[in-house]
Amino acid sequence: MKSYTLGEIAKLLDVQLIGDDQVVINGLGTLRDAAPQQLSFLSNPAYIDQLSSCKASAVIIAENFSDICPTNKLISSAPYVSFAKASALFDRAPSPVSGIHPTAIVDNSAKLAKGVSVAANSVIGADVCIGENSEIGSGVTIGAGSALGKNCKLHSSVTLYHKVSLGSNVIIHSGSIVGADGFGFSFDGEKSIKIHQLGSVRIADNVEIGAGTTIDRGAIGDTVIGLGVKIDNQVQIGHNCIIGDHTIICGCTAIAGSVKIGRYCIMGGASGAVGHISIADKVQVSAMSLVSSSITEAGMYSSGTGHMKTSIWKRLIVRFQQLDSIAKRLKELEKPTDKE
Amino acid sequence: MKSYTLGEIAKLLDVQLIGDDQVVINGLGTLRDAAPQQLSFLSNPAYIDQLSSCKASAVIIAENFSDICPTNKLISSAPYVSFAKASALFDRAPSPVSGIHPTAIVDNSAKLAKGVSVAANSVIGADVCIGENSEIGSGVTIGAGSALGKNCKLHSSVTLYHKVSLGSNVIIHSGSIVGADGFGFSFDGEKSIKIHQLGSVRIADNVEIGAGTTIDRGAIGDTVIGLGVKIDNQVQIGHNCIIGDHTIICGCTAIAGSVKIGRYCIMGGASGAVGHISIADKVQVSAMSLVSSSITEAGMYSSGTGHMKTSIWKRLIVRFQQLDSIAKRLKELEKPTDKE
Amino acid sequence: MKSYTLGEIAKLLDVQLIGDDQVVINGLGTLRDAAPQQLSFLSNPAYIDQLSSCKASAVIIAENFSDICPTNKLISSAPYVSFAKASALFDRAPSPVSGIHPTAIVDNSAKLAKGVSVAANSVIGADVCIGENSEIGSGVTIGAGSALGKNCKLHSSVTLYHKVSLGSNVIIHSGSIVGADGFGFSFDGEKSIKIHQLGSVRIADNVEIGAGTTIDRGAIGDTVIGLGVKIDNQVQIGHNCIIGDHTIICGCTAIAGSVKIGRYCIMGGASGAVGHISIADKVQVSAMSLVSSSITEAGMYSSGTGHMKTSIWKRLIVRFQQLDSIAKRLKELEKPTDKE
């Protein structure tokens, strides 16, 4: 188990320590559940009541709340950011085995920079380039001509098709597939004829992609994922989408083809966007909402009805189907009567 | 093809046979489609009319309907349960090859109990423990420190990250991923900073997980899947969820992080739950419904509008957007007029 | 880079060339973005204004628009179909390595026809038959007794369970799983008992299946995918579904068990269908719409509310919950008053 003195942690997080710098910290905990020798944090003031009974040996906290913290404290102007940095200190995920596993199949023409590791049974195609210190998990397939930057991490069973390009510090979790054919067909009156997908996928630096996500290659041009974009599990991104820098896409979101999403957007879980639309910067879409036309203004958007007891809902959806009639009848009633 | 006499089946299912115990049964069929020498069942009384023309050589049936069954019958107090047991008799899925395939890569520190099989190209990490008679399919990755109970079955291309724990009799279908990082980031005003996910996933006995499902590891504590939970394909379960015993989660459901679902719930297909909410025991959520706040009472819940012709729907969603105005205008009309 | 003279392309597409047959074409481009030496197309008249400034060296175009095309033209009665055919000419996806890779594990009883290629680390089970010129990517698992027709292409990490059957010219993208157990359980009052899934999956000729899609095997009979069906990424098709010929299923669609979908349907992205219903031929379901009962008539169907600003939406869903009351109060107002 990794451990640090509180003094070491203060230094690593670059925050001010008020308290005992020799206390040993061996993990993290929430205010409610932390045990002694753990480090906690207060970010959301809603949890301020939990401070008094918190058993953590230290708390990351903003200066204005520090007086009421009963234990050692690390003063941070952004406690949740400092907590994120602290989480890296205690990550016990196993380190990759260094080098190329004997069962990995690396094409002779592939270029692997210094410090690259390739785990068992991975298959690296022709002319692939992998930047320094990138880690390739087991059972990964990287198609011919793909290029990865430095410090990338592809977990087990990731598939990159041919000619996909990743920047540096890109993380892709297991089972995700980048560069499969976009869904393009031409209908000849009888059957669908495949439109071969000639573009590819370009992913910028610092992108993280969850497990089981699919990002299709472009039909003619490329599908593009911007700088620092974070994509959760089981997200689908269609061909020729352009996702703006620092946008966050939560799990199970479905983005159809040729959608342009702005910078600093948040697509809520299981949300969706129909094809060929644009979404402005700083748009937030709530969970399971469908964006069915372009959004040109920052802000929060939703669709749906909210949940309710099914017995009530069944009456309401009947009423929903009467809405046009209701509106017309209301208008009728509003007309001045002859008497008036 | 496996076959049994009806007498053998009655014994194996522990039900009473009325009829010929020497009839040979070689498969199962529905009342409508069964062929001679097949076994059928009547569970839902809606299908009772199909009994008279059923060609099956025997029918599993409740005692109160047995008089009208024209063929051999197996009397069961729970015909659908007896049918489930019968289905196991006729399963012709290939048996695993015994032992460790020569291409499997098993870390020296891993402990495999008696009767464990590991198929081709699987990778078993350091300190993994696998209980008796568990079967590991081809191309499976099991991360360091993970533990599996007895009689588990991991189909091809399952990925368990490090330190994941499974109880006994757990089935996981192909492509499912347990223990990938939860989706946690802290925003520093410019970019998202990864919160390392330090918890893991604990899965209890008798859980079945479909294909292409993802269950994320916890941020600090663990994600927990209760006893006998059944999870269908392409379900996403976020970090730190707690799923109560015997709950059923249908395909493509999206559960955000830190959701607590009770016991004996049913989440309908493609349903969802937003983060940090609780759902009581015995709640049923209908297909594609979003649970957007905690549910404290057992019962059925729904959201959405039901489908209709798009031409009608287009008018109705315009009216939906007028609903606030409609309600206000109605209230206005309801005011007593000067005349009254 | 592949290139052709325009004369060669006209011949390959079987269309009339008006212009210079010696122009060299080395790729495709949209009217807006094409560079010189690229071939473009006009299919949707909405883009007609882009013709005048188009830099492509040739345009596929219908005869009635050919006069206004300022460059070389290929006259087609179906420009988008001709474009699809042209896309095949410029596909630069790497060719499969021929033959069986030394790390592939092919059961002795498997029958591989002439021209079959099997890439690294794939596992081909007992009694599998693979037709002429089919390509099996790396890390593919094909279960015992499965059969593939001619010219199939299974990309990396596809899993076919046992006894699955594919026709000819079937393409399956990475991570898709065909033949996992359908989601069937019988509840005995305390726990769920597995109903073993004894059927399989039959997929007809010319089907294409995207990445990360799951198609479950049938409970008793088979799940059936018809001729020329095109299925996008992350689609879930439950046990015993029957999908009619030439139907298109867009990404992230969830089809529950025992659904019968007609011919020439289009299921929009992230749409869904509840179990045990039928959908007629030529039905189109819009994105994220749920089909909650059978549809007997061709046409377009939708559900949902459309998106709007969350601030407005919050008021409207309150009003939605008042709809029954609104309708009743309206009816009350419509009653003739005593005065009349």
mmCIF file with all atom_site columns, N, CA, C and O in Angstrom, chain B residues 9-28:
data_model
loop_
_atom_site.group_PDB
_atom_site.id
_atom_site.type_symbol
_atom_site.label_atom_id
_atom_site.label_alt_id
_atom_site.label_comp_id
_atom_site.label_asym_id
_atom_site.label_entity_id
_atom_site.label_seq_id
_atom_site.pdbx_PDB_ins_code
_atom_site.Cartn_x
_atom_site.Cartn_y
_atom_site.Cartn_z
_atom_site.occupancy
_atom_site.B_iso_or_equiv
_atom_site.pdbx_formal_charge
_atom_site.auth_seq_id
_atom_site.auth_comp_id
_atom_site.auth_asym_id
_atom_site.auth_atom_id
_atom_site.pdbx_PDB_model_num
ATOM 1  N N  . ILE B 1 9  ? -37.061 -37.375 -17.380 1.00 0.00 ? 9  ILE B N  1
ATOM 2  C CA . ILE B 1 9  ? -37.257 -35.929 -17.248 1.00 0.00 ? 9  ILE B CA 1
ATOM 3  C C  . ILE B 1 9  ? -38.099 -35.618 -16.009 1.00 0.00 ? 9  ILE B C  1
ATOM 4  O O  . ILE B 1 9  ? -37.786 -34.699 -15.247 1.00 0.00 ? 9  ILE B O  1
ATOM 5  N N  . ALA B 1 10 ? -39.172 -36.396 -15.807 1.00 0.00 ? 10 ALA B N  1
ATOM 6  C CA . ALA B 1 10 ? -40.024 -36.156 -14.636 1.00 0.00 ? 10 ALA B CA 1
ATOM 7  C C  . ALA B 1 10 ? -39.185 -36.224 -13.357 1.00 0.00 ? 10 ALA B C  1
ATOM 8  O O  . ALA B 1 10 ? -39.342 -35.407 -12.449 1.00 0.00 ? 10 ALA B O  1
ATOM 9  N N  . LYS B 1 11 ? -38.297 -37.211 -13.346 1.00 0.00 ? 11 LYS B N  1
ATOM 10 C CA . LYS B 1 11 ? -37.441 -37.384 -12.175 1.00 0.00 ? 11 LYS B CA 1
ATOM 11 C C  . LYS B 1 11 ? -36.481 -36.204 -12.020 1.00 0.00 ? 11 LYS B C  1
ATOM 12 O O  . LYS B 1 11 ? -36.320 -35.647 -10.926 1.00 0.00 ? 11 LYS B O  1
ATOM 13 N N  . LEU B 1 12 ? -35.858 -35.796 -13.138 1.00 0.00 ? 12 LEU B N  1
ATOM 14 C CA . LEU B 1 12 ? -34.881 -34.699 -13.079 1.00 0.00 ? 12 LEU B CA 1
ATOM 15 C C  . LEU B 1 12 ? -35.540 -33.377 -12.694 1.00 0.00 ? 12 LEU B C  1
ATOM 16 O O  . LEU B 1 12 ? -34.937 -32.536 -12.031 1.00 0.00 ? 12 LEU B O  1
ATOM 17 N N  . LEU B 1 13 ? -36.783 -33.185 -13.122 1.00 0.00 ? 13 LEU B N  1
ATOM 18 C CA . LEU B 1 13 ? -37.473 -31.935 -12.797 1.00 0.00 ? 13 LEU B CA 1
ATOM 19 C C  . LEU B 1 13 ? -38.242 -32.042 -11.483 1.00 0.00 ? 13 LEU B C  1
ATOM 20 O O  . LEU B 1 13 ? -38.803 -31.052 -11.019 1.00 0.00 ? 13 LEU B O  1
ATOM 21 N N  . ASP B 1 14 ? -38.284 -33.244 -10.935 1.00 0.00 ? 14 ASP B N  1
ATOM 22 C CA . ASP B 1 14 ? -39.012 -33.487 -9.695  1.00 0.00 ? 14 ASP B CA 1
ATOM 23 C C  . ASP B 1 14 ? -40.488 -33.083 -9.816  1.00 0.00 ? 14 ASP B C  1
ATOM 24 O O  . ASP B 1 14 ? -41.021 -32.330 -9.008  1.00 0.00 ? 14 ASP B O  1
ATOM 25 N N  . VAL B 1 15 ? -41.112 -33.571 -10.875 1.00 0.00 ? 15 VAL B N  1
ATOM 26 C CA . VAL B 1 15 ? -42.545 -33.300 -11.097 1.00 0.00 ? 15 VAL B CA 1
ATOM 27 C C  . VAL B 1 15 ? -43.266 -34.617 -11.369 1.00 0.00 ? 15 VAL B C  1
ATOM 28 O O  . VAL B 1 15 ? -42.644 -35.635 -11.701 1.00 0.00 ? 15 VAL B O  1
ATOM 29 N N  . GLN B 1 16 ? -44.581 -34.591 -11.232 1.00 0.00 ? 16 GLN B N  1
ATOM 30 C CA . GLN B 1 16 ? -45.383 -35.794 -11.442 1.00 0.00 ? 16 GLN B CA 1
ATOM 31 C C  . GLN B 1 16 ? -45.685 -35.998 -12.924 1.00 0.00 ? 16 GLN B C  1
ATOM 32 O O  . GLN B 1 16 ? -46.073 -35.057 -13.616 1.00 0.00 ? 16 GLN B O  1
ATOM 33 N N  . LEU B 1 17 ? -45.472 -37.199 -13.395 1.00 0.00 ? 17 LEU B N  1
ATOM 34 C CA . LEU B 1 17 ? -45.796 -37.520 -14.788 1.00 0.00 ? 17 LEU B CA 1
ATOM 35 C C  . LEU B 1 17 ? -47.148 -38.204 -14.862 1.00 0.00 ? 17 LEU B C  1
ATOM 36 O O  . LEU B 1 17 ? -47.408 -39.162 -14.133 1.00 0.00 ? 17 LEU B O  1
ATOM 37 N N  . ILE B 1 18 ? -48.014 -37.707 -15.736 1.00 0.00 ? 18 ILE B N  1
ATOM 38 C CA . ILE B 1 18 ? -49.240 -38.436 -16.072 1.00 0.00 ? 18 ILE B CA 1
ATOM 39 C C  . ILE B 1 18 ? -49.121 -38.809 -17.534 1.00 0.00 ? 18 ILE B C  1
ATOM 40 O O  . ILE B 1 18 ? -49.212 -37.935 -18.415 1.00 0.00 ? 18 ILE B O  1
ATOM 41 N N  . GLY B 1 19 ? -48.863 -40.076 -17.796 1.00 0.00 ? 19 GLY B N  1
ATOM 42 C CA . GLY B 1 19 ? -48.703 -40.497 -19.187 1.00 0.00 ? 19 GLY B CA 1
ATOM 43 C C  . GLY B 1 19 ? -47.626 -41.566 -19.300 1.00 0.00 ? 19 GLY B C  1
ATOM 44 O O  . GLY B 1 19 ? -47.287 -42.236 -18.328 1.00 0.00 ? 19 GLY B O  1
ATOM 45 N N  . ASP B 1 20 ? -47.057 -41.655 -20.511 1.00 0.00 ? 20 ASP B N  1
ATOM 46 C CA . ASP B 1 20 ? -46.142 -42.734 -20.880 1.00 0.00 ? 20 ASP B CA 1
ATOM 47 C C  . ASP B 1 20 ? -44.702 -42.375 -20.512 1.00 0.00 ? 20 ASP B C  1
ATOM 48 O O  . ASP B 1 20 ? -44.106 -41.513 -21.159 1.00 0.00 ? 20 ASP B O  1
ATOM 49 N N  . ASP B 1 21 ? -44.107 -43.082 -19.547 1.00 0.00 ? 21 ASP B N  1
ATOM 50 C CA . ASP B 1 21 ? -42.762 -42.693 -19.117 1.00 0.00 ? 21 ASP B CA 1
ATOM 51 C C  . ASP B 1 21 ? -41.673 -43.151 -20.083 1.00 0.00 ? 21 ASP B C  1
ATOM 52 O O  . ASP B 1 21 ? -40.508 -42.825 -19.904 1.00 0.00 ? 21 ASP B O  1
ATOM 53 N N  . GLN B 1 22 ? -42.037 -43.903 -21.131 1.00 0.00 ? 22 GLN B N  1
ATOM 54 C CA . GLN B 1 22 ? -41.027 -44.383 -22.089 1.00 0.00 ? 22 GLN B CA 1
ATOM 55 C C  . GLN B 1 22 ? -40.891 -43.506 -23.336 1.00 0.00 ? 22 GLN B C  1
ATOM 56 O O  . GLN B 1 22 ? -40.013 -43.726 -24.166 1.00 0.00 ? 22 GLN B O  1
ATOM 57 N N  . VAL B 1 23 ? -41.770 -42.513 -23.467 1.00 0.00 ? 23 VAL B N  1
ATOM 58 C CA . VAL B 1 23 ? -41.669 -41.610 -24.628 1.00 0.00 ? 23 VAL B CA 1
ATOM 59 C C  . VAL B 1 23 ? -40.309 -40.931 -24.621 1.00 0.00 ? 23 VAL B C  1
ATOM 60 O O  . VAL B 1 23 ? -39.858 -40.451 -23.583 1.00 0.00 ? 23 VAL B O  1
ATOM 61 N N  . VAL B 1 24 ? -39.660 -40.893 -25.798 1.00 0.00 ? 24 VAL B N  1
ATOM 62 C CA . VAL B 1 24 ? -38.353 -40.243 -25.883 1.00 0.00 ? 24 VAL B CA 1
ATOM 63 C C  . VAL B 1 24 ? -38.525 -38.769 -26.258 1.00 0.00 ? 24 VAL B C  1
ATOM 64 O O  . VAL B 1 24 ? -39.232 -38.444 -27.213 1.00 0.00 ? 24 VAL B O  1
ATOM 65 N N  . ILE B 1 25 ? -37.881 -37.920 -25.468 1.00 0.00 ? 25 ILE B N  1
ATOM 66 C CA . ILE B 1 25 ? -37.947 -36.467 -25.697 1.00 0.00 ? 25 ILE B CA 1
ATOM 67 C C  . ILE B 1 25 ? -36.555 -36.008 -26.114 1.00 0.00 ? 25 ILE B C  1
ATOM 68 O O  . ILE B 1 25 ? -35.567 -36.310 -25.452 1.00 0.00 ? 25 ILE B O  1
ATOM 69 N N  . ASN B 1 26 ? -36.494 -35.276 -27.241 1.00 0.00 ? 26 ASN B N  1
ATOM 70 C CA . ASN B 1 26 ? -35.166 -34.841 -27.701 1.00 0.00 ? 26 ASN B CA 1
ATOM 71 C C  . ASN B 1 26 ? -35.028 -33.333 -27.823 1.00 0.00 ? 26 ASN B C  1
ATOM 72 O O  . ASN B 1 26 ? -34.050 -32.836 -28.392 1.00 0.00 ? 26 ASN B O  1
ATOM 73 N N  . GLY B 1 27 ? -36.001 -32.596 -27.300 1.00 0.00 ? 27 GLY B N  1
ATOM 74 C CA . GLY B 1 27 ? -35.852 -31.143 -27.380 1.00 0.00 ? 27 GLY B CA 1
ATOM 75 C C  . GLY B 1 27 ? -37.076 -30.447 -26.821 1.00 0.00 ? 27 GLY B C  1
ATOM 76 O O  . GLY B 1 27 ? -38.018 -31.093 -26.335 1.00 0.00 ? 27 GLY B O  1
ATOM 77 N N  . LEU B 1 28 ? -37.061 -29.131 -26.890 1.00 0.00 ? 28 LEU B N  1
ATOM 78 C CA . LEU B 1 28 ? -38.142 -28.314 -26.372 1.00 0.00 ? 28 LEU B CA 1
ATOM 79 C C  . LEU B 1 28 ? -38.809 -27.563 -27.511 1.00 0.00 ? 28 LEU B C  1
ATOM 80 O O  . LEU B 1 28 ? -38.183 -27.299 -28.537 1.00 0.00 ? 28 LEU B O  1
#
